[in-house]
């Protein structure tokens, strides 16, 4: 396993611009999660995919946020019309689903977003 | 709604000391509790996972305990080393969701002084 990768690692944008982040999970992991972590806080759940199906979305995921996992492999998270409050670390995690609720999630290095 | 709290928020100890990090959660209906480590600007690394039916888990110098009825977990680190310096996060997976999402505490920032 090469681990979960995320791209870009850092993104600086101006308020009102759109940004897109990519997550490549560990191969053959059919479960993929997005979390958001603001400074000094723990990660907060955003959304969950099982294969290509988005099965749960947090209320934190406003209409400006959209996530996809078109072929059940990599995932993208897009934020439209960014606001300064969107500045955070966006973390992606994956798991195999083989052990149900007894398995851990493997996290990527995150994408740090700064909205000016 | 499940809430997870960690105390202390920050801790500084000299190298070699044994230490305890605390985690509490409000709803005891959980599947498991996990402890993660996060280095500055990095993602999370899983340290230990305790199933709801278990009382503790051990890995090397780390020992995590779980008291589900009181909503508490502790992470014990023996003979701390400067390389243990990081933020430690606990997270629970509870019955409230349809998925395996984790609910995290705010973390304890640990500094081990050489």
CSV table of C-alpha atoms in Angstrom, one decimal:
chain,number,residue,atom,x,y,z
A,1,UNK,CA,0.0,0.0,0.0
A,2,UNK,CA,1.3,3.4,-0.9
A,3,UNK,CA,-1.0,5.1,1.6
A,4,UNK,CA,-3.7,7.8,1.1
A,5,UNK,CA,-2.5,10.7,-1.0
A,6,UNK,CA,-4.0,14.1,-1.3
A,7,UNK,CA,-3.3,16.9,-3.8
A,8,UNK,CA,-2.5,19.7,-3.5
A,9,UNK,CA,-0.9,19.8,-0.1
A,10,UNK,CA,-1.4,23.5,0.2
A,11,UNK,CA,-3.8,25.9,-1.5
A,12,UNK,CA,-4.1,29.7,-1.1
A,13,UNK,CA,-7.0,31.4,-2.9
A,14,UNK,CA,-8.9,34.6,-2.8
A,15,UNK,CA,-12.4,34.8,-1.4
A,16,UNK,CA,-15.0,34.0,-4.0
A,17,UNK,CA,-12.8,31.6,-6.0
A,18,UNK,CA,-13.5,27.9,-6.6
A,19,UNK,CA,-11.1,25.2,-5.4
A,20,UNK,CA,-10.9,21.5,-6.0
A,21,UNK,CA,-9.0,18.9,-3.9
A,22,UNK,CA,-8.2,15.4,-4.9
A,23,UNK,CA,-7.9,12.3,-2.7
A,24,UNK,CA,-6.5,9.0,-3.8
A,25,UNK,CA,-7.3,6.3,-1.3
A,26,UNK,CA,-5.4,3.1,-0.6
A,27,UNK,CA,-6.1,0.8,-3.6
A,28,UNK,CA,-9.0,-1.6,-3.1
A,29,UNK,CA,-10.4,0.5,-0.2
A,30,UNK,CA,-14.0,0.9,-1.0
A,31,UNK,CA,-14.8,3.4,1.8
A,32,UNK,CA,-13.7,7.0,1.6
A,33,UNK,CA,-14.3,9.8,4.1
A,34,UNK,CA,-13.7,13.6,4.1
A,35,UNK,CA,-13.1,15.5,7.3
A,36,UNK,CA,-12.3,19.1,8.0
A,37,UNK,CA,-10.0,20.3,10.7
A,38,UNK,CA,-9.7,23.9,11.8
A,39,UNK,CA,-6.9,25.2,13.9
A,40,UNK,CA,-6.8,23.8,17.4
A,41,UNK,CA,-9.8,21.6,16.8
A,42,UNK,CA,-10.3,17.9,16.1
A,43,UNK,CA,-11.4,16.7,12.6
A,44,UNK,CA,-15.1,17.0,11.8
A,45,UNK,CA,-16.8,14.6,9.5
A,46,UNK,CA,-18.0,16.0,6.1
A,47,UNK,CA,-19.0,13.1,3.9
A,48,UNK,CA,-18.7,9.4,3.2
A,49,UNK,CA,-18.5,7.3,0.1
A,50,UNK,CA,-19.0,3.6,-0.3
A,51,UNK,CA,-17.6,2.8,-3.7
A,52,UNK,CA,-19.1,5.6,-5.9
A,53,UNK,CA,-22.2,6.2,-3.7
A,54,UNK,CA,-22.2,9.2,-1.4
A,55,UNK,CA,-24.1,7.7,1.6
A,56,UNK,CA,-23.8,10.4,4.2
A,57,UNK,CA,-23.3,14.2,4.2
A,58,UNK,CA,-22.8,16.3,7.3
A,59,UNK,CA,-24.7,19.5,7.8
A,60,UNK,CA,-21.3,21.2,7.7
A,61,UNK,CA,-21.4,20.5,3.9
A,62,UNK,CA,-23.2,23.5,2.7
A,63,UNK,CA,-24.5,23.9,-0.9
A,64,UNK,CA,-21.2,25.4,-1.9
A,65,UNK,CA,-19.5,22.1,-1.2
A,66,UNK,CA,-19.7,19.1,-3.5
A,67,UNK,CA,-17.9,15.8,-3.4
A,68,UNK,CA,-17.6,13.1,-6.0
A,69,UNK,CA,-16.1,9.7,-6.4
A,70,UNK,CA,-17.0,8.9,-10.0
A,71,UNK,CA,-15.4,5.5,-10.4
A,72,UNK,CA,-15.2,4.4,-6.8
A,73,UNK,CA,-11.5,5.1,-6.7
A,74,UNK,CA,-10.2,8.7,-6.3
A,75,UNK,CA,-12.5,11.4,-4.9
A,76,UNK,CA,-12.7,15.2,-5.4
A,77,UNK,CA,-14.0,17.8,-3.0
A,78,UNK,CA,-15.0,21.1,-4.6
A,79,UNK,CA,-15.7,24.4,-2.8
A,80,UNK,CA,-17.4,27.1,-4.8
A,81,UNK,CA,-17.3,30.8,-3.9
A,82,UNK,CA,-14.8,30.2,-1.1
A,83,UNK,CA,-15.2,32.2,2.1
A,84,UNK,CA,-12.6,33.0,4.8
A,85,UNK,CA,-14.4,30.5,7.1
A,86,UNK,CA,-13.5,27.7,4.7
A,87,UNK,CA,-9.8,28.0,5.7
A,88,UNK,CA,-8.9,24.7,7.3
A,89,UNK,CA,-7.1,21.4,6.7
A,90,UNK,CA,-9.2,19.0,4.6
A,91,UNK,CA,-8.4,15.4,5.4
A,92,UNK,CA,-9.3,12.3,3.4
A,93,UNK,CA,-9.4,8.8,4.9
A,94,UNK,CA,-10.1,5.4,3.5
A,95,UNK,CA,-10.9,1.9,4.9
A,96,UNK,CA,-11.4,-1.5,3.3
A,97,UNK,CA,-14.8,-2.2,4.8
A,98,UNK,CA,-13.7,-5.8,5.5
A,99,UNK,CA,-13.9,-5.5,9.3
A,100,UNK,CA,-17.0,-3.3,9.5
A,101,UNK,CA,-17.0,-1.1,12.6
A,102,UNK,CA,-13.9,-2.7,14.0
A,103,UNK,CA,-11.5,-1.3,11.5
A,104,UNK,CA,-9.4,1.9,11.6
A,105,UNK,CA,-9.4,4.6,8.9
A,106,UNK,CA,-6.1,5.5,7.2
A,107,UNK,CA,-5.7,9.2,6.8
A,108,UNK,CA,-3.9,11.2,4.1
A,109,UNK,CA,-1.6,14.2,4.8
A,110,UNK,CA,-4.4,16.7,4.2
A,111,UNK,CA,-4.8,19.7,2.0
A,112,UNK,CA,-4.4,23.0,3.9
A,113,UNK,CA,-6.6,25.7,2.5
A,114,UNK,CA,-6.1,29.4,3.2
A,115,UNK,CA,-8.8,31.8,1.9
A,116,UNK,CA,-7.6,35.4,1.8
B,1,UNK,CA,-25.5,14.3,20.1
B,2,UNK,CA,-22.1,12.7,20.9
B,3,UNK,CA,-19.5,15.0,22.2
B,4,UNK,CA,-15.9,14.1,22.9
B,5,UNK,CA,-13.7,16.1,25.3
B,6,UNK,CA,-9.9,15.8,25.9
B,7,UNK,CA,-8.0,17.1,28.9
B,8,UNK,CA,-5.5,18.5,29.3
B,9,UNK,CA,-5.4,20.6,26.1
B,10,UNK,CA,-1.6,20.8,26.4
B,11,UNK,CA,1.0,18.9,28.4
B,12,UNK,CA,4.8,19.3,28.8
B,13,UNK,CA,6.8,16.7,30.5
B,14,UNK,CA,10.5,15.8,30.8
B,15,UNK,CA,11.9,12.9,28.9
B,16,UNK,CA,11.4,9.6,30.7
B,17,UNK,CA,8.2,10.4,32.5
B,18,UNK,CA,5.1,8.3,32.4
B,19,UNK,CA,2.0,10.2,31.5
B,20,UNK,CA,-1.8,9.9,31.0
B,21,UNK,CA,-4.0,11.6,28.5
B,22,UNK,CA,-7.8,11.7,29.2
B,23,UNK,CA,-10.7,11.4,26.9
B,24,UNK,CA,-14.4,11.6,27.8
B,25,UNK,CA,-17.5,11.1,25.7
B,26,UNK,CA,-21.2,11.9,26.4
B,27,UNK,CA,-23.0,8.9,24.8
B,28,UNK,CA,-21.8,5.4,25.9
B,29,UNK,CA,-23.5,3.8,22.9
B,30,UNK,CA,-20.3,3.4,20.9
B,31,UNK,CA,-18.8,0.7,18.6
B,32,UNK,CA,-15.2,1.6,19.3
B,33,UNK,CA,-12.8,4.3,20.5
B,34,UNK,CA,-9.6,5.1,18.8
B,35,UNK,CA,-6.5,7.1,19.7
B,36,UNK,CA,-4.6,8.9,16.9
B,37,UNK,CA,-1.4,10.8,16.7
B,38,UNK,CA,-1.0,13.9,14.6
B,39,UNK,CA,2.3,15.5,13.9
B,40,UNK,CA,2.3,19.3,13.0
B,41,UNK,CA,0.8,19.9,9.6
B,42,UNK,CA,0.4,16.2,8.9
B,43,UNK,CA,-2.4,13.7,8.7
B,44,UNK,CA,-3.5,11.3,11.5
B,45,UNK,CA,-1.9,8.0,12.4
B,46,UNK,CA,-3.9,5.4,14.3
B,47,UNK,CA,-2.3,4.2,17.5
B,48,UNK,CA,-4.9,2.0,19.2
B,49,UNK,CA,-8.4,0.9,18.6
B,50,UNK,CA,-10.5,-0.4,21.5
B,51,UNK,CA,-13.7,-2.3,20.7
B,52,UNK,CA,-16.7,-1.4,22.9
B,53,UNK,CA,-16.5,-4.9,24.5
B,54,UNK,CA,-12.9,-4.5,25.5
B,55,UNK,CA,-11.3,-2.8,28.5
B,56,UNK,CA,-7.9,-2.0,27.2
B,57,UNK,CA,-5.4,-2.3,24.3
B,58,UNK,CA,-1.6,-2.2,24.4
B,59,UNK,CA,1.0,-1.4,21.8
B,60,UNK,CA,4.6,-1.1,22.9
B,61,UNK,CA,4.8,1.8,25.4
B,62,UNK,CA,1.2,2.7,24.8
B,63,UNK,CA,-1.8,1.4,26.8
B,64,UNK,CA,-5.3,2.6,26.2
B,65,UNK,CA,-8.2,1.8,28.6
B,66,UNK,CA,-11.9,2.2,28.0
B,67,UNK,CA,-14.7,2.5,30.6
B,68,UNK,CA,-17.8,2.7,28.4
B,69,UNK,CA,-20.3,3.1,31.3
B,70,UNK,CA,-18.6,6.2,32.6
B,71,UNK,CA,-17.7,7.5,29.2
B,72,UNK,CA,-14.0,7.7,29.7
B,73,UNK,CA,-10.8,6.5,28.1
B,74,UNK,CA,-7.2,7.1,29.0
B,75,UNK,CA,-4.0,6.8,27.0
B,76,UNK,CA,-1.0,5.9,29.1
B,77,UNK,CA,2.5,6.5,27.6
B,78,UNK,CA,5.4,4.9,29.4
B,79,UNK,CA,8.9,6.3,29.5
B,80,UNK,CA,8.1,9.2,27.3
B,81,UNK,CA,10.6,10.3,24.6
B,82,UNK,CA,11.0,13.5,22.6
B,83,UNK,CA,9.8,11.6,19.5
B,84,UNK,CA,6.4,11.3,21.3
B,85,UNK,CA,5.8,15.0,20.9
B,86,UNK,CA,2.7,15.4,18.9
B,87,UNK,CA,-1.1,16.0,19.2
B,88,UNK,CA,-3.0,13.1,20.4
B,89,UNK,CA,-6.6,12.8,19.4
B,90,UNK,CA,-9.3,10.4,20.6
B,91,UNK,CA,-12.3,9.5,18.4
B,92,UNK,CA,-15.4,7.4,18.9
B,93,UNK,CA,-17.6,5.6,16.4
B,94,UNK,CA,-21.1,5.6,17.8
B,95,UNK,CA,-24.4,4.0,17.0
B,96,UNK,CA,-25.9,7.3,15.9
B,97,UNK,CA,-24.7,7.2,12.4
B,98,UNK,CA,-25.3,4.9,9.4
B,99,UNK,CA,-21.6,5.0,8.5
B,100,UNK,CA,-18.3,4.5,10.3
B,101,UNK,CA,-17.7,8.2,10.7
B,102,UNK,CA,-15.5,9.2,13.6
B,103,UNK,CA,-16.3,11.9,16.2
B,104,UNK,CA,-13.1,13.5,17.4
B,105,UNK,CA,-12.0,15.3,20.5
B,106,UNK,CA,-10.0,18.5,20.3
B,107,UNK,CA,-6.8,16.8,21.1
B,108,UNK,CA,-3.9,17.1,23.7
B,109,UNK,CA,-0.7,18.7,22.5
B,110,UNK,CA,2.2,16.8,24.1
B,111,UNK,CA,5.7,18.2,24.3
B,112,UNK,CA,8.4,15.9,25.7
B,113,UNK,CA,11.4,17.9,26.7
B,114,UNK,CA,14.9,16.2,26.2
